[in-house]
Short mmCIF file of C-alpha atoms in Angstrom, two decimals:
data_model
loop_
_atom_site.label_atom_id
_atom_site.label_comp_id
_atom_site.label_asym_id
_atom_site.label_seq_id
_atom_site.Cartn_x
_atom_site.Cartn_y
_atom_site.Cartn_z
CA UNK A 2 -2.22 -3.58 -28.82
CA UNK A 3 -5.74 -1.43 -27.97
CA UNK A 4 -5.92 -0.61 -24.80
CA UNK A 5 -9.67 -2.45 -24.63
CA UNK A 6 -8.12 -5.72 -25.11
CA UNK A 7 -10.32 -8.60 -24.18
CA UNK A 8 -9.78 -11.77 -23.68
CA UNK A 9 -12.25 -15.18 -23.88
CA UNK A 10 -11.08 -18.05 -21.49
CA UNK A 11 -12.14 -21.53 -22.63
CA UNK A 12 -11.81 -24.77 -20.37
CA UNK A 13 -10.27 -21.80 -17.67
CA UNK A 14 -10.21 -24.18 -14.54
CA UNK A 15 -8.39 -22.80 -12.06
CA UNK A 16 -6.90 -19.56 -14.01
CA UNK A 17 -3.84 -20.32 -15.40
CA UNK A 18 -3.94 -18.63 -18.52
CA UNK A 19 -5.35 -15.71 -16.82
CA UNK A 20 -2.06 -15.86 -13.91
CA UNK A 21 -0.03 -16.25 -17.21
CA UNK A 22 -1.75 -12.79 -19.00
CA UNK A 23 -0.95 -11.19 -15.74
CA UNK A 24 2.61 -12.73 -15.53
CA UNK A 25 3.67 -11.24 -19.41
CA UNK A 26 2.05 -7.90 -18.16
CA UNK A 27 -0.80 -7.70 -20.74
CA UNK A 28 -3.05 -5.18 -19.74
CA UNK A 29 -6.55 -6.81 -20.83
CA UNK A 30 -10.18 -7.31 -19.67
CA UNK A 31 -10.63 -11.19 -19.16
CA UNK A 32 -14.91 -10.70 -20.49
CA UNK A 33 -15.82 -14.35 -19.90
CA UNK A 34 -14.41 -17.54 -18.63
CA UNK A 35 -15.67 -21.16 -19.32
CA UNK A 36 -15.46 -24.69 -17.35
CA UNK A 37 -17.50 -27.22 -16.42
CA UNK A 38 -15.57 -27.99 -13.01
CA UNK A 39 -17.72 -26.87 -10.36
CA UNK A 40 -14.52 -26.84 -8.21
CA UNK A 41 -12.43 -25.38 -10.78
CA UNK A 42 -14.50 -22.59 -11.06
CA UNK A 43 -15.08 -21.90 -7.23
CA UNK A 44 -10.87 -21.59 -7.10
CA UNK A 45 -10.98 -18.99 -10.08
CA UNK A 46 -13.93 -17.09 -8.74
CA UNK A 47 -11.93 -17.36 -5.45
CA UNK A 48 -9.22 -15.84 -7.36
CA UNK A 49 -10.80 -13.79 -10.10
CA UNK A 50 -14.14 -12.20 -8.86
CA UNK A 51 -14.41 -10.17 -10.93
CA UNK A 52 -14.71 -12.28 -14.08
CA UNK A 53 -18.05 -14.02 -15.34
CA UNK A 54 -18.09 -17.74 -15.19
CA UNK A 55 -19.73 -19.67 -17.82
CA UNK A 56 -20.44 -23.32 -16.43
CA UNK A 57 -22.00 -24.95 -19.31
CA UNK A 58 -21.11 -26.88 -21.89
CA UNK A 59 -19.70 -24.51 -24.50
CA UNK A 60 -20.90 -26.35 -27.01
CA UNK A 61 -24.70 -25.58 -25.81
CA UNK A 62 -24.16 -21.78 -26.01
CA UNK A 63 -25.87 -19.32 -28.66
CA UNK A 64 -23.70 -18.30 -31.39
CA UNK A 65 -24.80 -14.70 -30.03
CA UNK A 66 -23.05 -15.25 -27.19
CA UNK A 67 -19.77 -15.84 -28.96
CA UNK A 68 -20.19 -12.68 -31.34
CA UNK A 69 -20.94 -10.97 -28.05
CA UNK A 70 -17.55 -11.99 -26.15
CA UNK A 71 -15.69 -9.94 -29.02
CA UNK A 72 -12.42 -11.12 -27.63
CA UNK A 73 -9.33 -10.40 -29.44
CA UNK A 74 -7.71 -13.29 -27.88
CA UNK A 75 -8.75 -16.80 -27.36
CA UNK A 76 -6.95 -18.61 -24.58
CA UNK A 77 -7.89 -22.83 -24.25
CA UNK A 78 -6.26 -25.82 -22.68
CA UNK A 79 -9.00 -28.63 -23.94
CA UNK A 80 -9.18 -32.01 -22.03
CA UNK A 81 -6.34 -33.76 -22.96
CA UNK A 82 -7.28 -37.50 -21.70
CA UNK A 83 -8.26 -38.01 -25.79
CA UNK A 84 -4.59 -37.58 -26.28
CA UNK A 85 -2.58 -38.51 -23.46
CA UNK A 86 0.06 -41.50 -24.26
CA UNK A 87 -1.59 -43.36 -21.29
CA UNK A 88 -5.22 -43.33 -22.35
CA UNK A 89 -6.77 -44.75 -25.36
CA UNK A 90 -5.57 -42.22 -27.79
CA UNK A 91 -9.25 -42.35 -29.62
CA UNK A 92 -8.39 -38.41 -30.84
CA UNK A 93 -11.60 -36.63 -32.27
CA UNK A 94 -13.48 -39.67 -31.99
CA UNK A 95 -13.32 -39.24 -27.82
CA UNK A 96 -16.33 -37.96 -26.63
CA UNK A 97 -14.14 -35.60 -24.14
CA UNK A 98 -13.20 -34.27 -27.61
CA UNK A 99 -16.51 -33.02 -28.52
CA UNK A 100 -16.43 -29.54 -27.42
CA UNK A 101 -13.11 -28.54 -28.96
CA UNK A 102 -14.39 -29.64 -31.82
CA UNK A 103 -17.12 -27.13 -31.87
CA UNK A 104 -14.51 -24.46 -31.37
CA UNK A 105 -12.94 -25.68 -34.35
CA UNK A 106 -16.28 -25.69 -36.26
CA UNK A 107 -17.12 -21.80 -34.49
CA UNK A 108 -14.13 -20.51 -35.79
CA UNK A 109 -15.44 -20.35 -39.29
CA UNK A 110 -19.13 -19.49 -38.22
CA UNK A 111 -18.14 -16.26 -35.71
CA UNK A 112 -18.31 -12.94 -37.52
CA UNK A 113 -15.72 -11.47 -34.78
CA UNK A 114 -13.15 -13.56 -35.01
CA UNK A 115 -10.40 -13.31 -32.71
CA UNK A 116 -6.70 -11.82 -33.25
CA UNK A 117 -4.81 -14.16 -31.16
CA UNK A 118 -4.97 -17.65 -30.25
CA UNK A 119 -2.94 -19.77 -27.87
CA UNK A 120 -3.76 -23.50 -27.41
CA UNK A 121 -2.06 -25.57 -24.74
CA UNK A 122 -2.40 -29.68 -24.48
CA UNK A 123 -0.19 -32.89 -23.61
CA UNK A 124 2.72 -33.98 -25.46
CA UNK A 125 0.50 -36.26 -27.88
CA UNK A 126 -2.02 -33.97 -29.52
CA UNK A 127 0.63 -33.21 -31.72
CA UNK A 128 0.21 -36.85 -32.93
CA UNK A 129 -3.72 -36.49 -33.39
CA UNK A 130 -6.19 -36.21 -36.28
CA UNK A 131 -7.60 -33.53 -34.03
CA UNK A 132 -4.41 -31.62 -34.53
CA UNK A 133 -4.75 -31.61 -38.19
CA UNK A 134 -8.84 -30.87 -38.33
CA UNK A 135 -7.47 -27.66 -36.30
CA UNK A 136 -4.70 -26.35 -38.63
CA UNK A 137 -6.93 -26.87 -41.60
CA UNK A 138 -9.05 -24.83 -40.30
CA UNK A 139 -7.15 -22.59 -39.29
CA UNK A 140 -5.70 -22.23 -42.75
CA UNK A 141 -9.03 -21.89 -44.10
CA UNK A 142 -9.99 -19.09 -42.00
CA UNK A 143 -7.15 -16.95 -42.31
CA UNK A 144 -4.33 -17.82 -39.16
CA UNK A 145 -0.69 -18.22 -39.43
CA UNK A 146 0.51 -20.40 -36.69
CA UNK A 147 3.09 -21.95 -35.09
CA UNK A 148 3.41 -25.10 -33.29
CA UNK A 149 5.59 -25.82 -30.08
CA UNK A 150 7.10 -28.29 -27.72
CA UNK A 151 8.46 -26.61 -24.49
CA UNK A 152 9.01 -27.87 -20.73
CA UNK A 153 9.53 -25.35 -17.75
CA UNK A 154 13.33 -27.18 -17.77
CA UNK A 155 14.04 -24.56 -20.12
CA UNK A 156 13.54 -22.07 -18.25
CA UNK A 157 15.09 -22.91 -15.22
CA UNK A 158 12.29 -24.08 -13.17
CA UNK A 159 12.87 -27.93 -11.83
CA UNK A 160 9.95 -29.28 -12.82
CA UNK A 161 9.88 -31.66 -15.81
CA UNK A 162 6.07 -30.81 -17.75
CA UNK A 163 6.66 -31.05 -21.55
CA UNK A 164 3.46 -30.24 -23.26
CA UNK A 165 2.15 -29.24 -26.70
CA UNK A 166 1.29 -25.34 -27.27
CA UNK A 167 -0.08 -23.63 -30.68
CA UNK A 168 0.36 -19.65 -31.21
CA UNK A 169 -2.12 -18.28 -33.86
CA UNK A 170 -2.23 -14.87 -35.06
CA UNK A 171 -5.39 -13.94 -37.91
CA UNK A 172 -3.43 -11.62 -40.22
CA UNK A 173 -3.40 -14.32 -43.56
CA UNK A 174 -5.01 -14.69 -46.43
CA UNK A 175 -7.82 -17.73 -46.09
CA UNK A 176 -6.75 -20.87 -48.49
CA UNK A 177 -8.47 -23.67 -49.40
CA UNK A 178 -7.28 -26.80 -47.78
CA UNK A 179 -8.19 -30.04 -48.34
CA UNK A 180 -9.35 -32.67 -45.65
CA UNK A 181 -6.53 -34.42 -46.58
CA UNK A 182 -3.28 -32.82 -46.23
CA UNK A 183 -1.67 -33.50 -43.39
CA UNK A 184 1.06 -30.88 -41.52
CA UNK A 185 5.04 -31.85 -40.87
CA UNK A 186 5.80 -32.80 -37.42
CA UNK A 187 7.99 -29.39 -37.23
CA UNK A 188 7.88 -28.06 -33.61
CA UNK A 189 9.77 -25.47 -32.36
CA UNK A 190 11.31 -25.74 -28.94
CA UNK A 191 12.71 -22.53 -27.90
CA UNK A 192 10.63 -19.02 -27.71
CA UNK A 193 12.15 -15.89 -29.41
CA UNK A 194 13.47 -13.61 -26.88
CA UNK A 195 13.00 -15.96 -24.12
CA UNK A 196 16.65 -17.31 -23.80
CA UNK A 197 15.50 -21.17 -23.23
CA UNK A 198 17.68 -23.89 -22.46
CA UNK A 199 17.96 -26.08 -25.67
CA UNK A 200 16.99 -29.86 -25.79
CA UNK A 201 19.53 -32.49 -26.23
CA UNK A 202 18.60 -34.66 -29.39
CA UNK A 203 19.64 -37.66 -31.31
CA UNK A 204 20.42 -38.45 -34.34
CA UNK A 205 16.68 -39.46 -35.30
CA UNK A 206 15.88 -36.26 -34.32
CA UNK A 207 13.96 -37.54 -31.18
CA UNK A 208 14.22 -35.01 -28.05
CA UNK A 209 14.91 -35.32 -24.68
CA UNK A 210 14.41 -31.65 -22.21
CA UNK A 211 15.54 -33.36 -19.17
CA UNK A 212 19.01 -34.93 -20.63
CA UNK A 213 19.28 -30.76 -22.65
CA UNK A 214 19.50 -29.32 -18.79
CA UNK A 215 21.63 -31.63 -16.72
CA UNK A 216 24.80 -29.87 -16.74
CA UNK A 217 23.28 -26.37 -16.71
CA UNK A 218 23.06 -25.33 -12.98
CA UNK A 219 21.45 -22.14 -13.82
CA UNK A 220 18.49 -24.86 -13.15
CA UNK A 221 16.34 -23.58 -9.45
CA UNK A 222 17.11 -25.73 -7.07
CA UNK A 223 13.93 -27.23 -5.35
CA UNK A 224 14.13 -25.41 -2.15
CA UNK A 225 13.33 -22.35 -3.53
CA UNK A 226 10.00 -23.30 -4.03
CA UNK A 227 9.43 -24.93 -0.75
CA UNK A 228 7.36 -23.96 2.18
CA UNK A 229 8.77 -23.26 5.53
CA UNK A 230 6.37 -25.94 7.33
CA UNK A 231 6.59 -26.83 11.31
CA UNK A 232 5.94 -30.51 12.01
CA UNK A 233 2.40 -30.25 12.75
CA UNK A 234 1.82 -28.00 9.15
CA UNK A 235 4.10 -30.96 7.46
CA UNK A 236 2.14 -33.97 9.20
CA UNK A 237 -0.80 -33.95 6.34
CA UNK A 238 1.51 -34.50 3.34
CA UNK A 239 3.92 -37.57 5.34
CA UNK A 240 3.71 -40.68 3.49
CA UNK A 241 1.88 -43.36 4.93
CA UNK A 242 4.12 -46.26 6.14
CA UNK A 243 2.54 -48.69 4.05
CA UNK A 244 2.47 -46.97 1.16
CA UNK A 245 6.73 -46.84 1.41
CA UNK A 246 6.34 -49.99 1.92
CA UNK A 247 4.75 -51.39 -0.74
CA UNK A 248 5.59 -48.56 -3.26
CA UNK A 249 8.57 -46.89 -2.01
CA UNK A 250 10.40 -48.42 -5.18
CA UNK A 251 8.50 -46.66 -7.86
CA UNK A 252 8.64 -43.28 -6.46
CA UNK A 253 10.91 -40.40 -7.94
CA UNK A 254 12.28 -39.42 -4.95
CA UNK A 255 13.69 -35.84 -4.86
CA UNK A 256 16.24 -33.41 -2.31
CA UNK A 257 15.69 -29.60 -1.80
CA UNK A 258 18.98 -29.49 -3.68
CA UNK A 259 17.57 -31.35 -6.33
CA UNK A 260 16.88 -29.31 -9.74
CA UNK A 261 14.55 -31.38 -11.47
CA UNK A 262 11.00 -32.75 -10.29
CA UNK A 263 8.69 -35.09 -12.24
CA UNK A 264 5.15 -33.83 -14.15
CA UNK A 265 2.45 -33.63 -11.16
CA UNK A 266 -1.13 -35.04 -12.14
CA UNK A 267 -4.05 -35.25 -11.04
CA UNK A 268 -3.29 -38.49 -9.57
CA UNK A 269 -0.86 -37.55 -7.13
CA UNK A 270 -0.82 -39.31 -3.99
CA UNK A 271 -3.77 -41.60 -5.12
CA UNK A 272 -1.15 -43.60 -7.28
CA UNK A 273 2.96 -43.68 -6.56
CA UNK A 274 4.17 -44.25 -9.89
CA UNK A 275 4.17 -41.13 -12.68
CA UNK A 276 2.14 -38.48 -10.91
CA UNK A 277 5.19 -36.75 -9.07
CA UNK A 278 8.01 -36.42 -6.91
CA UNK A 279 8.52 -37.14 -3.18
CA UNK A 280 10.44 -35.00 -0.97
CA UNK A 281 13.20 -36.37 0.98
CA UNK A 282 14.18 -33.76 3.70
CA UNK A 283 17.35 -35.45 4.90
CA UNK A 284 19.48 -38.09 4.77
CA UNK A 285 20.40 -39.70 1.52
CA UNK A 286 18.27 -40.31 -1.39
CA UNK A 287 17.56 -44.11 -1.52
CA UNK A 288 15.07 -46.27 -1.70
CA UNK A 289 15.74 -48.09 1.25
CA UNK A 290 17.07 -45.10 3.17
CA UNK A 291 13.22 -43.74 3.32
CA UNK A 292 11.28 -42.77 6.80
CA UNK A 293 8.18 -41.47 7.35
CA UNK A 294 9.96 -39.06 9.52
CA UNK A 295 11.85 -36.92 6.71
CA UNK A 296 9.57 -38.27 3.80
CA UNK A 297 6.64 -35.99 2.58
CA UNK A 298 4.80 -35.18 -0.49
CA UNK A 299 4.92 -31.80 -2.11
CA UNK A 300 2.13 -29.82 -1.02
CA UNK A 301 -0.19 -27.91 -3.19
CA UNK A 302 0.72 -24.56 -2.72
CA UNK A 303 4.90 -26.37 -3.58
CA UNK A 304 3.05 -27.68 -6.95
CA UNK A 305 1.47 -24.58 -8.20
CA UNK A 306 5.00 -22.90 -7.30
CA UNK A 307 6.70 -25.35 -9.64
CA UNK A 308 4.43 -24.27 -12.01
CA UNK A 309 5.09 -20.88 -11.76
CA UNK A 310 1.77 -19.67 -10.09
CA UNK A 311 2.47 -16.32 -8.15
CA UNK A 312 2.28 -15.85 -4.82
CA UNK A 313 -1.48 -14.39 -4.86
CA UNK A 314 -2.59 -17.67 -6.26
CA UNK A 315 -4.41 -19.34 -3.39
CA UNK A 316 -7.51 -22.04 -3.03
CA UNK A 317 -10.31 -21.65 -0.88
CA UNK A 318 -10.36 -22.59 2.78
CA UNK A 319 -13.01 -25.20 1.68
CA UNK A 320 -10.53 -27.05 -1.03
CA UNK A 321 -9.40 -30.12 0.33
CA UNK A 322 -6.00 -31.30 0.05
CA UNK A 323 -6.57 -34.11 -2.54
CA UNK A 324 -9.05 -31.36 -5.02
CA UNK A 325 -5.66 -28.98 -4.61
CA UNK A 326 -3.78 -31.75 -6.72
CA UNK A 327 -6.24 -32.66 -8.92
CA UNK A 328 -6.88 -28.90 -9.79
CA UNK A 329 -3.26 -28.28 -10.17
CA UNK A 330 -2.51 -31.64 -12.30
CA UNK A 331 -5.32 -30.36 -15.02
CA UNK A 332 -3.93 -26.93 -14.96
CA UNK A 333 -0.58 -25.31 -17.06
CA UNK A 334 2.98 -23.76 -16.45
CA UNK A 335 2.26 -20.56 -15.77
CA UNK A 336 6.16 -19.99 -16.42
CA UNK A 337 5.69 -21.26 -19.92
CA UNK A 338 2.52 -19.93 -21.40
CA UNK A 339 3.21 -16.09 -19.40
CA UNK A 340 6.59 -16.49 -22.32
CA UNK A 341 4.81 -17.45 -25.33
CA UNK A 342 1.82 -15.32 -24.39
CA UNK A 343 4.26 -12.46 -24.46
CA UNK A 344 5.63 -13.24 -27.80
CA UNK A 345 2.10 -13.85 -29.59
CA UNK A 346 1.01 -10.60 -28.62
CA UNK A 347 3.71 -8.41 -29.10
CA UNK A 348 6.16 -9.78 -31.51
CA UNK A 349 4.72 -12.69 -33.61
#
């Protein structure tokens, strides 16, 4: 690896694939970073200063600027609401899809082409036409790749966040490929060299990362990623009566001995139901044994420790509470992607 390696973030938000380059202890020169999220941006400016900021959309951009970036890596995480299994699953025909499909298109039109690629989106792209319009092309052009399911479960963090990723290396011959073969659903779900916790499967072959870990208590427990609060620091993240209420039934309600938490999305605390744990402090874990007194949500500097954001991480003074979890729900396992970024770049 050159010692002037540079790397092009697209769709960068808040700078997880940057934490993650960091993280596998690449030495590299981040040259440009690109988001639309005003917010986003402000947190990795916050974080990265340094770095140049691109806040258009990249599909506006000269083709001189992309020759210019001469990046031999090419880090995205493209909106994912085209593919997630609650949305309308409209694939490349989503307008949200619109500007990964220019990448797509620029990766046969840019003279300096990038060495390395790594792709990150929900489980579900996997499923979409835009998967296949991107490993055509990548034929075409000249990648090898390979394709991957993998949830921070496997590597002993308790937090449940299965998601697609796609490792691309530009050192094949370019083949024709038709627009109409289609790729085998073969995803690999371990990481060579990483020592990951395999996923149980059945006999159809279907896979489940949460049933692979249960008996392995080499799984964190949850209080190891918790913050020391006092009342008054915990008193913002207490549920609201009401809300245990009326929803304290459809919460996945979690113990610092726990070693397992559910995905966190944007949505947390706007709805209750599959956008994250609660934290029950004490007592038993019941539905009915609930208080407001020993009841809380996760806060956002908990999430983005979950996620395997280091310590340096941190938001502006000026991000509220609720743009902290919506920053952190778009973003990526920085315990995953620092693994496979690793392997792409020095053994794949």
């Amino acid at each position: 690896m050159s010692s002037e390696f540079r790397v092009a973030e697209f769709y960068s938000g808040i700078g997880g694939m940057h934490f993650s380059l960091k993280e596998a202890g690449i030495e590299s020169e981040v040259v440009r970073a690109f988001d639309i999220n005003t917010v986003a941006n402000e947190v990795y400016k916050h974080n990265f200063p340094g770095v140049p900021v691109m806040q258009r959309s990249i599909e506006s951009l000269p083709m001189s600027l992309f020759e210019a970036l001469r990046a031999d890596l090419w880090t995205m995480s493209p909106p994912c609401q085209p593919y997630t299994r609650q949305g309308l699953q409209k694939g490349s025909e989503d307008q949200r899809a619109k500007s990964f499909l220019f990448i797509i298109d620029l990766l046969a039109r840019v003279q300096r082409k990038p060495t390395y690629i790594l792709m990150e989106n929900v489980a579900g792209f996997e499923k979409s036409d835009t998967r296949a319009l991107f490993l055509r092309q990548l034929v075409r052009v000249g990648y090898r790749f390979e394709e991957y399911l993998l949830n921070p479960l496997q590597l002993c963090y308790p937090n449940s966040r299965t998601r697609y990723y796609l490792l691309a290396k530009l050192d094949a011959e370019p083949r024709e490929c038709p627009d109409d073969i289609e790729f085998p659903a073969k995803f690999r779900h371990d990481v060579p060299g990483a020592n990951l916790i395999p996923p149980a499967s059945d006999a159809e072959g279907h896979v489940d990362f949460e049933k692979g870990v249960w008996h392995h208590d080499e799984v964190r427990q949850v209080k190891e990623f918790m913050q020391d609060l006092s009342t008054e620091e915990s008193a913002p993240y207490r549920l609201n009566p009401r809300v245990l209420e009326k929803h304290g039934y459809v919460h996945d309600v979690v113990t610092p001995e726990s070693r397992r938490t559910c995905c966190f999305t944007k949505g947390y605390t706007h709805y209750a139901e599959g956008t994250g744990s609660i934290l029950q402090l004490e007592g038993t874990v019941g539905k009915d044994d609930m208080t407001l007194e020993n009841t809380r949500y996760f806060t956002p500097r908990e999430v983005a420790n979950l996620m395997g954001f280091p310590a340096e991480f941190t938001l502006p003074e000026n991000t509220s509470i609720r743009q902290g979890y919506r920053l952190l729900g778009n973003s990526l396992s920085v315990s995953i992607v620092s693994v496979l970024m690793d392997y792409l770049v020095r053994r794949m």
